[in-house]
XYZ file of C-alpha atoms in Angstrom:
209
model
C 0.000 0.000 0.000
C 2.856 2.366 0.838
C 4.404 1.864 -2.598
C 1.116 2.144 -4.489
C 0.192 5.391 -2.748
C 3.575 7.084 -2.875
C 4.663 6.226 -6.418
C 2.024 8.338 -8.240
C 2.812 11.280 -5.968
C 6.486 11.002 -6.871
C 5.535 11.053 -10.567
C 3.389 14.163 -10.066
C 6.178 15.945 -8.202
C 8.719 15.063 -10.900
C 6.411 16.236 -13.677
C 5.898 19.573 -11.902
C 9.673 20.007 -11.679
C 9.974 19.393 -15.435
C 7.243 21.916 -16.278
C 8.784 24.551 -14.023
C 12.297 24.022 -15.380
C 11.166 24.719 -18.956
C 10.295 28.315 -18.072
C 7.643 28.456 -20.769
C 4.584 29.199 -18.643
C 2.701 32.403 -17.987
C 2.350 33.904 -14.508
C -1.137 32.395 -14.259
C 0.262 28.994 -15.183
C 2.920 29.271 -12.462
C 0.203 30.164 -9.971
C -1.744 27.061 -10.977
C 1.404 24.939 -10.789
C 2.042 26.229 -7.255
C -1.450 25.108 -6.231
C -0.841 21.650 -7.674
C 2.524 21.407 -5.897
C 0.964 22.410 -2.587
C -1.803 19.844 -3.028
C 0.812 17.206 -3.881
C 2.816 18.033 -0.740
C -0.313 17.932 1.400
C -1.344 14.611 -0.120
C 2.112 13.152 0.544
C 1.835 14.231 4.168
C -1.684 12.760 4.351
C -0.477 9.428 2.953
C 2.280 9.310 5.559
C -0.222 10.055 8.323
C -2.708 7.435 7.122
C 0.011 4.797 6.917
C 1.194 5.739 10.400
C -2.338 5.484 11.785
C -2.989 2.192 9.995
C 0.195 0.665 11.365
C -0.340 2.033 14.858
C 3.195 3.348 14.490
C 4.928 4.714 17.572
C 7.139 6.974 15.442
C 7.357 10.521 16.721
C 5.145 13.051 14.958
C 6.492 16.206 13.372
C 5.122 18.937 15.604
C 4.806 22.681 15.157
C 3.099 25.545 16.906
C -0.097 26.143 14.966
C -2.713 28.858 14.948
C -5.814 26.644 14.950
C -8.035 29.366 13.531
C -5.706 29.814 10.566
C -5.617 26.042 10.050
C -9.425 25.956 9.895
C -9.612 28.888 7.475
C -6.895 27.408 5.242
C -8.769 24.095 5.132
C -12.025 25.835 4.237
C -10.201 27.725 1.455
C -8.775 24.453 0.113
C -12.243 22.898 0.138
C -13.576 25.949 -1.692
C -11.066 25.333 -4.487
C -12.004 21.667 -4.695
C -15.788 22.068 -4.224
C -16.696 25.662 -5.191
C -20.418 24.904 -5.206
C -20.290 23.694 -1.587
C -18.025 26.364 -0.075
C -20.741 28.991 0.595
C -22.422 26.555 2.981
C -19.459 26.509 5.397
C -19.570 29.287 8.002
C -16.627 29.866 10.330
C -16.956 31.633 13.694
C -14.660 32.053 16.683
C -14.847 33.296 20.252
C -11.095 33.787 20.542
C -10.048 36.562 18.118
C -8.218 33.944 16.029
C -5.561 33.477 18.725
C -5.855 29.817 19.779
C -2.498 28.042 19.498
C -1.775 24.321 19.668
C 1.396 22.276 19.296
C 0.707 19.321 17.014
C 1.586 17.630 13.734
C 0.219 19.979 11.002
C -0.737 17.037 8.740
C -2.743 15.413 11.533
C -4.567 18.637 12.345
C -5.314 19.353 8.670
C -6.680 15.830 8.195
C -8.866 16.110 11.294
C -10.378 19.448 10.276
C -10.929 18.439 6.645
C -12.660 15.172 7.509
C -14.940 16.833 10.058
C -16.055 19.498 7.567
C -16.353 17.137 4.599
C -18.419 14.692 6.649
C -20.819 17.487 7.616
C -21.054 18.766 4.017
C -21.864 15.292 2.715
C -24.701 14.743 5.176
C -26.603 17.994 4.804
C -27.490 20.506 2.104
C -27.789 23.323 4.631
C -25.243 25.438 6.477
C -22.272 23.820 8.197
C -20.976 25.849 11.151
C -17.363 25.583 12.321
C -16.590 27.296 15.622
C -13.453 27.539 17.756
C -13.467 28.343 21.470
C -10.409 28.449 23.720
C -10.572 24.718 24.352
C -12.778 23.174 21.669
C -13.410 22.866 17.950
C -17.106 22.495 17.093
C -18.623 21.390 13.790
C -22.397 21.316 13.450
C -24.891 20.739 10.663
C -28.658 20.546 10.262
C -28.871 17.159 8.556
C -30.753 14.057 9.642
C -28.228 12.919 12.243
C -25.811 10.023 12.300
C -27.131 6.452 12.358
C -27.114 4.918 15.819
C -24.717 2.227 14.624
C -22.164 4.880 13.633
C -22.384 6.604 17.015
C -21.963 3.242 18.736
C -18.839 2.509 16.674
C -17.326 5.871 17.521
C -17.851 5.212 21.221
C -16.244 1.779 21.144
C -12.778 1.366 22.679
C -10.060 0.901 20.025
C -9.634 -2.801 20.809
C -13.341 -3.469 20.197
C -13.688 -1.664 16.870
C -14.537 -3.774 13.821
C -11.749 -4.370 11.318
C -14.010 -3.356 8.425
C -15.727 0.023 8.636
C -18.665 1.219 6.583
C -17.878 3.958 4.071
C -20.094 6.424 5.962
C -18.046 5.986 9.137
C -14.585 6.201 7.605
C -14.119 9.985 7.792
C -15.175 10.129 11.425
C -13.031 7.089 12.216
C -10.015 8.993 10.869
C -10.959 11.956 13.075
C -11.186 9.647 16.080
C -7.830 8.006 15.343
C -6.183 11.416 14.863
C -7.634 12.651 18.160
C -6.252 9.591 19.932
C -2.861 10.222 18.349
C -2.880 13.882 19.437
C -4.248 13.190 22.892
C -7.410 15.147 22.057
C -11.013 14.035 22.635
C -13.851 13.811 20.126
C -17.470 13.527 21.226
C -20.802 13.444 19.406
C -22.644 16.049 21.472
C -25.901 15.795 19.533
C -27.158 13.778 16.591
C -30.855 13.682 15.798
C -33.332 14.893 13.204
C -32.191 18.469 13.871
C -28.625 17.701 12.847
C -25.283 16.640 14.268
C -22.912 18.519 16.552
C -19.397 17.205 17.102
C -16.899 18.637 19.565
C -13.129 18.109 19.567
C -11.493 19.094 22.851
C -7.851 19.914 22.166
C -4.719 20.171 24.275
C -2.962 23.541 24.537
C -0.412 22.421 27.132
C 2.545 22.941 24.789
C 1.226 25.919 22.844
C 3.736 28.352 24.330
C 6.741 26.329 23.097
């Protein structure tokens, strides 16, 4: 799996180098190339994270001091590029003046935020609200709620989880695994016919480093 996932990314990166070295593109083309390169780098980091999570690897994560609000806004901007018709439905709010800092692996945090928002977008056609407080990241929608079986799976201890997950649970399973890796906590606060509200309680203990 490692080889099959990484080889195409290496080809993409090499092809971008070739295009850039020719010097035959317009400024707009270089801007587009930069977006592709960034997406390729992010995808490489995501592949490494997924492989690490799948293996239960004890390897140390690459940590950095992150502005969580900026991470959320960057993720929303990336989703807007990928799904321009869905972007207007995502509303970001904060109670912290965009000043919440965490120390964590940037790839893990990006994957957590993206999967939370994408899961909400896929399960409702209404507004998705993303909110940051000083201790929590909230994502809420007004869909039909998660199936009871999904909520039960998310509440199961790691040792009791099924080896095969349904497609509809995979994004939230990734969020749960990332939270466990970061030492954060995810909880389904509400999920009914009025929608779903998920809270991620994060650790700021090393934010001043």
